[in-house]
mmCIF file of C-alpha atoms in Angstrom:
data_model
loop_
_atom_site.group_PDB
_atom_site.id
_atom_site.type_symbol
_atom_site.label_atom_id
_atom_site.label_comp_id
_atom_site.label_asym_id
_atom_site.label_seq_id
_atom_site.Cartn_x
_atom_site.Cartn_y
_atom_site.Cartn_z
ATOM 1 C CA GLU A 1 -101.907 -93.396 20.888
ATOM 2 C CA GLY A 2 -103.375 -96.897 20.837
ATOM 3 C CA SER A 3 -102.422 -97.432 17.221
ATOM 4 C CA ASP A 4 -98.789 -96.513 17.703
ATOM 5 C CA PRO A 5 -97.352 -98.311 20.751
ATOM 6 C CA ASP A 6 -93.812 -97.745 21.942
ATOM 7 C CA ILE A 7 -92.002 -100.917 20.833
ATOM 8 C CA SER A 8 -88.491 -99.619 21.332
ATOM 9 C CA THR A 9 -85.876 -102.157 22.341
ATOM 10 C CA GLY A 10 -82.891 -101.886 24.611
ATOM 11 C CA PHE A 11 -84.750 -101.963 27.920
ATOM 12 C CA ARG A 12 -83.492 -104.534 30.339
ATOM 13 C CA VAL A 13 -84.337 -106.746 33.224
ATOM 14 C CA ASP A 14 -81.300 -106.114 35.344
ATOM 15 C CA LEU A 15 -80.105 -108.328 38.164
ATOM 16 C CA ASN A 16 -76.754 -107.163 39.485
ATOM 17 C CA GLY A 17 -75.630 -106.308 35.972
ATOM 18 C CA VAL A 18 -76.972 -109.503 34.360
ATOM 19 C CA GLU A 19 -79.072 -108.893 31.251
ATOM 20 C CA LEU A 20 -82.154 -111.117 31.366
ATOM 21 C CA THR A 21 -84.248 -109.584 28.594
ATOM 22 C CA ASP A 22 -83.006 -111.978 25.917
ATOM 23 C CA LYS A 23 -83.577 -114.981 28.157
ATOM 24 C CA ILE A 24 -87.138 -113.961 28.985
ATOM 25 C CA ASN A 25 -87.997 -113.246 25.382
ATOM 26 C CA GLU A 26 -86.520 -116.591 24.338
ATOM 27 C CA LYS A 27 -88.774 -118.376 26.840
ATOM 28 C CA TYR A 28 -91.777 -116.373 25.611
ATOM 29 C CA ASP A 29 -90.993 -117.333 22.026
ATOM 30 C CA ASP A 30 -90.444 -121.021 22.859
ATOM 31 C CA LEU A 31 -93.777 -121.164 24.666
ATOM 32 C CA SER A 32 -95.517 -119.339 21.839
ATOM 33 C CA SER A 33 -94.064 -121.780 19.305
ATOM 34 C CA GLN A 34 -95.309 -124.791 21.270
ATOM 35 C CA ILE A 35 -98.818 -123.360 21.652
ATOM 36 C CA SER A 36 -99.068 -122.333 18.009
ATOM 37 C CA GLN A 37 -98.836 -125.989 16.989
ATOM 38 C CA GLN A 38 -101.876 -126.852 19.103
ATOM 39 C CA SER A 39 -104.078 -123.823 18.662
ATOM 40 C CA THR A 40 -105.744 -121.541 16.109
ATOM 41 C CA PRO A 41 -103.828 -118.998 13.991
ATOM 42 C CA ASP A 42 -104.941 -116.164 16.292
ATOM 43 C CA TYR A 43 -103.828 -117.999 19.445
ATOM 44 C CA MET A 44 -101.832 -114.960 20.635
ATOM 45 C CA MET A 45 -105.114 -113.094 20.986
ATOM 46 C CA HIS A 46 -107.136 -115.752 22.786
ATOM 47 C CA ASP A 47 -105.033 -118.561 24.309
ATOM 48 C CA THR A 48 -104.254 -117.781 27.962
ATOM 49 C CA ARG A 49 -101.370 -120.259 27.915
ATOM 50 C CA VAL A 50 -99.368 -117.652 25.967
ATOM 51 C CA VAL A 51 -99.202 -115.578 29.144
ATOM 52 C CA GLY A 52 -98.759 -118.521 31.501
ATOM 53 C CA TYR A 53 -102.319 -119.390 32.585
ATOM 54 C CA THR A 54 -103.864 -122.806 32.004
ATOM 55 C CA SER A 55 -107.352 -121.354 31.557
ATOM 56 C CA ARG A 56 -109.338 -118.118 31.545
ATOM 57 C CA GLU A 57 -110.886 -119.145 34.876
ATOM 58 C CA GLU A 58 -107.473 -119.495 36.513
ATOM 59 C CA GLN A 59 -106.367 -116.151 35.122
ATOM 60 C CA GLU A 60 -109.435 -114.296 36.368
ATOM 61 C CA LEU A 61 -109.223 -115.928 39.807
ATOM 62 C CA LEU A 62 -105.664 -114.648 40.191
ATOM 63 C CA PHE A 63 -106.691 -111.201 38.940
ATOM 64 C CA ARG A 64 -109.529 -111.079 41.465
ATOM 65 C CA VAL A 65 -107.251 -111.951 44.382
ATOM 66 C CA LEU A 66 -104.540 -109.595 43.155
ATOM 67 C CA THR A 67 -106.827 -106.570 43.159
ATOM 68 C CA GLN A 68 -108.283 -107.223 46.609
ATOM 69 C CA ILE A 69 -105.697 -104.841 48.079
ATOM 70 C CA GLY A 70 -108.229 -102.125 47.309
ATOM 71 C CA VAL A 71 -107.460 -101.296 43.712
ATOM 72 C CA ASP A 72 -110.031 -99.049 42.089
ATOM 73 C CA PRO A 73 -108.293 -97.834 38.934
ATOM 74 C CA THR A 74 -111.233 -95.582 38.084
ATOM 75 C CA LEU A 75 -110.063 -93.437 40.983
ATOM 76 C CA GLU A 76 -106.348 -94.298 41.149
ATOM 77 C CA SER A 77 -103.603 -95.122 38.673
ATOM 78 C CA ILE A 78 -102.325 -98.664 38.260
ATOM 79 C CA LEU A 79 -99.116 -100.055 36.743
ATOM 80 C CA ASP A 80 -99.298 -103.659 35.513
ATOM 81 C CA VAL A 81 -95.772 -105.112 35.440
ATOM 82 C CA GLY A 82 -95.353 -107.957 32.951
ATOM 83 C CA CYS A 83 -98.727 -107.120 31.432
ATOM 84 C CA GLY A 84 -98.558 -109.698 28.623
ATOM 85 C CA VAL A 85 -101.418 -108.991 26.217
ATOM 86 C CA GLY A 86 -103.219 -106.603 28.590
ATOM 87 C CA ASP A 87 -105.869 -108.952 29.963
ATOM 88 C CA LEU A 88 -105.794 -107.381 33.448
ATOM 89 C CA ASN A 89 -106.953 -104.050 32.027
ATOM 90 C CA ASN A 90 -109.843 -105.785 30.276
ATOM 91 C CA TYR A 91 -110.737 -107.690 33.454
ATOM 92 C CA LEU A 92 -110.799 -104.519 35.549
ATOM 93 C CA THR A 93 -112.837 -102.625 33.008
ATOM 94 C CA GLY A 94 -115.390 -105.446 32.940
ATOM 95 C CA VAL A 95 -115.618 -105.708 36.732
ATOM 96 C CA LEU A 96 -115.817 -101.956 37.310
ATOM 97 C CA GLY A 97 -117.863 -101.138 34.265
ATOM 98 C CA ALA A 98 -115.780 -98.032 33.651
ATOM 99 C CA PRO A 99 -112.530 -96.989 31.951
ATOM 100 C CA VAL A 100 -109.401 -97.845 33.903
ATOM 101 C CA ASN A 101 -106.470 -95.535 34.688
ATOM 102 C CA TYR A 102 -104.038 -98.233 33.588
ATOM 103 C CA LEU A 103 -100.543 -98.608 32.143
ATOM 104 C CA GLY A 104 -99.077 -101.998 31.275
ATOM 105 C CA ILE A 105 -95.402 -102.736 30.680
ATOM 106 C CA ASP A 106 -93.792 -105.848 29.256
ATOM 107 C CA ILE A 107 -90.329 -106.456 27.842
ATOM 108 C CA ASN A 108 -91.643 -108.603 24.989
ATOM 109 C CA PRO A 109 -92.726 -106.411 22.043
ATOM 110 C CA ASN A 110 -94.836 -109.226 20.559
ATOM 111 C CA MET A 111 -96.966 -109.222 23.707
ATOM 112 C CA VAL A 112 -97.375 -105.450 23.654
ATOM 113 C CA ASN A 113 -98.245 -105.369 19.976
ATOM 114 C CA THR A 114 -100.831 -108.092 20.546
ATOM 115 C CA ALA A 115 -102.300 -106.091 23.452
ATOM 116 C CA TYR A 116 -102.901 -103.140 21.113
ATOM 117 C CA GLN A 117 -104.550 -105.416 18.554
ATOM 118 C CA LYS A 118 -106.670 -107.179 21.147
ATOM 119 C CA TYR A 119 -107.699 -104.104 23.113
ATOM 120 C CA PRO A 120 -107.569 -100.967 20.934
ATOM 121 C CA GLY A 121 -106.902 -97.900 23.054
ATOM 122 C CA ILE A 122 -105.052 -99.758 25.810
ATOM 123 C CA LYS A 123 -101.942 -98.074 27.204
ATOM 124 C CA CYS A 124 -98.927 -100.408 27.101
ATOM 125 C CA LEU A 125 -95.191 -99.971 26.668
ATOM 126 C CA THR A 126 -92.349 -102.322 25.828
ATOM 127 C CA LYS A 127 -90.311 -101.456 28.872
ATOM 128 C CA ASP A 128 -88.471 -103.023 31.784
ATOM 129 C CA LEU A 129 -89.524 -102.367 35.361
ATOM 130 C CA ALA A 130 -85.962 -101.270 36.152
ATOM 131 C CA ASP A 131 -86.344 -98.299 33.797
ATOM 132 C CA MET A 132 -89.625 -96.970 35.173
ATOM 133 C CA GLU A 133 -89.494 -93.592 36.927
ATOM 134 C CA ASP A 134 -93.090 -92.358 37.150
ATOM 135 C CA THR A 135 -95.076 -93.280 40.249
ATOM 136 C CA PHE A 136 -98.511 -94.910 40.362
ATOM 137 C CA ASP A 137 -101.016 -95.408 43.144
ATOM 138 C CA PHE A 138 -100.915 -99.181 42.756
ATOM 139 C CA VAL A 139 -98.256 -101.408 41.184
ATOM 140 C CA VAL A 140 -99.315 -104.995 40.508
ATOM 141 C CA SER A 141 -97.873 -108.019 38.768
ATOM 142 C CA SER A 142 -99.439 -111.375 37.942
ATOM 143 C CA GLY A 143 -97.312 -114.287 36.758
ATOM 144 C CA LEU A 144 -94.104 -112.296 36.306
ATOM 145 C CA PHE A 145 -92.024 -114.336 38.711
ATOM 146 C CA GLY A 146 -92.910 -117.825 37.510
ATOM 147 C CA LEU A 147 -90.214 -118.411 34.893
ATOM 148 C CA LYS A 148 -86.863 -119.772 36.102
ATOM 149 C CA LEU A 149 -84.565 -117.057 34.751
ATOM 150 C CA THR A 150 -81.511 -117.100 36.994
ATOM 151 C CA ASP A 151 -79.822 -119.211 39.638
ATOM 152 C CA ASP A 152 -80.911 -116.720 42.315
ATOM 153 C CA MET A 153 -84.588 -116.095 41.709
ATOM 154 C CA TYR A 154 -85.056 -114.724 45.212
ATOM 155 C CA ALA A 155 -82.615 -111.894 44.474
ATOM 156 C CA TYR A 156 -84.501 -111.141 41.257
ATOM 157 C CA LEU A 157 -87.835 -111.213 43.088
ATOM 158 C CA TYR A 158 -86.656 -108.985 45.942
ATOM 159 C CA LYS A 159 -85.089 -106.453 43.620
ATOM 160 C CA SER A 160 -88.341 -106.326 41.656
ATOM 161 C CA ILE A 161 -90.421 -105.937 44.828
ATOM 162 C CA ASP A 162 -88.185 -103.072 45.951
ATOM 163 C CA LYS A 163 -88.643 -101.320 42.618
ATOM 164 C CA MET A 164 -92.409 -101.800 42.682
ATOM 165 C CA TYR A 165 -92.564 -100.299 46.175
ATOM 166 C CA GLU A 166 -90.457 -97.390 44.981
ATOM 167 C CA LEU A 167 -93.015 -96.665 42.248
ATOM 168 C CA ALA A 168 -96.160 -97.193 44.358
ATOM 169 C CA ASN A 169 -97.931 -94.445 46.279
ATOM 170 C CA ILE A 170 -100.535 -96.673 47.944
ATOM 171 C CA GLY A 171 -99.920 -100.383 47.506
ATOM 172 C CA VAL A 172 -98.188 -103.280 45.755
ATOM 173 C CA ALA A 173 -99.588 -106.686 44.887
ATOM 174 C CA PHE A 174 -97.962 -109.637 43.147
ATOM 175 C CA ASN A 175 -98.289 -113.391 43.011
ATOM 176 C CA MET A 176 -95.902 -116.306 42.711
ATOM 177 C CA MET A 177 -95.947 -120.084 42.808
ATOM 178 C CA SER A 178 -95.461 -121.955 46.074
ATOM 179 C CA ASP A 179 -92.948 -124.722 46.628
ATOM 180 C CA ASN A 180 -95.781 -126.537 48.396
ATOM 181 C CA SER A 181 -97.241 -127.289 44.971
ATOM 182 C CA LYS A 182 -97.473 -130.986 44.158
ATOM 183 C CA ASP A 183 -97.481 -130.363 40.413
ATOM 184 C CA GLN A 184 -94.202 -128.539 39.806
ATOM 185 C CA GLN A 185 -93.054 -128.142 36.217
ATOM 186 C CA GLU A 186 -89.590 -127.875 34.730
ATOM 187 C CA GLY A 187 -88.527 -124.375 33.764
ATOM 188 C CA LEU A 188 -90.694 -122.720 36.413
ATOM 189 C CA PHE A 189 -89.692 -121.508 39.866
ATOM 190 C CA TYR A 190 -91.534 -122.171 43.121
ATOM 191 C CA TYR A 191 -90.907 -119.983 46.165
ATOM 192 C CA THR A 192 -91.201 -120.630 49.890
ATOM 193 C CA PRO A 193 -94.078 -118.275 50.804
ATOM 194 C CA THR A 194 -92.951 -117.663 54.376
ATOM 195 C CA GLU A 195 -89.499 -116.602 53.191
ATOM 196 C CA VAL A 196 -90.951 -113.988 50.832
ATOM 197 C CA PHE A 197 -93.450 -112.858 53.467
ATOM 198 C CA ASP A 198 -90.660 -112.396 56.020
ATOM 199 C CA TYR A 199 -88.675 -110.295 53.536
ATOM 200 C CA CYS A 200 -91.638 -108.016 52.865
ATOM 201 C CA LEU A 201 -92.606 -107.782 56.538
ATOM 202 C CA ASN A 202 -89.078 -107.017 57.726
ATOM 203 C CA LYS A 203 -88.488 -104.377 55.057
ATOM 204 C CA TYR A 204 -91.901 -102.824 54.573
ATOM 205 C CA GLY A 205 -94.074 -103.936 57.501
ATOM 206 C CA ARG A 206 -95.132 -101.534 60.208
ATOM 207 C CA VAL A 207 -95.805 -102.270 63.851
ATOM 208 C CA THR A 208 -98.746 -100.279 65.190
#
């Protein structure tokens, strides 16, 4: 039910036995604290910086590109990994003009609780990707891999990609920041796009 989200704790982001949930939540909380000093009391509901976007325009641009793999959640199910406050569901509903077959997961209960306040009726869980078992037609993630969480972010990324592919019946889409960026910020991680592309192509690509 929309009014009673699952906010159970104990789920994990697992990287070779390393618990990252506390670290991610700490970064969420630090960011939230910084923004709260510059914004309105209901900043969690309206400030896109809480979920890592500099503006609503940037967020929607990334959503638009992300869903160009053919996502039509009115016909197929979609899992949003690292859903934040559920803005992707709202974006899709607005674009499609119809209810979306959507489930969002995030390990931060404050984000999930805010999603239920912001979008009554949304389906979100406080849960780690590693613990998901149900399959979905599409599995997508926007902004999940931007925080510098571990010394080996590529291992974390690849393990997450593998899990998303395991859960997806049709397709997977995600985004990340490029090390070609000229405006790199401390605390964030920037990947070499060709390296990630080669991993995906070698493991999941097909030659026809």
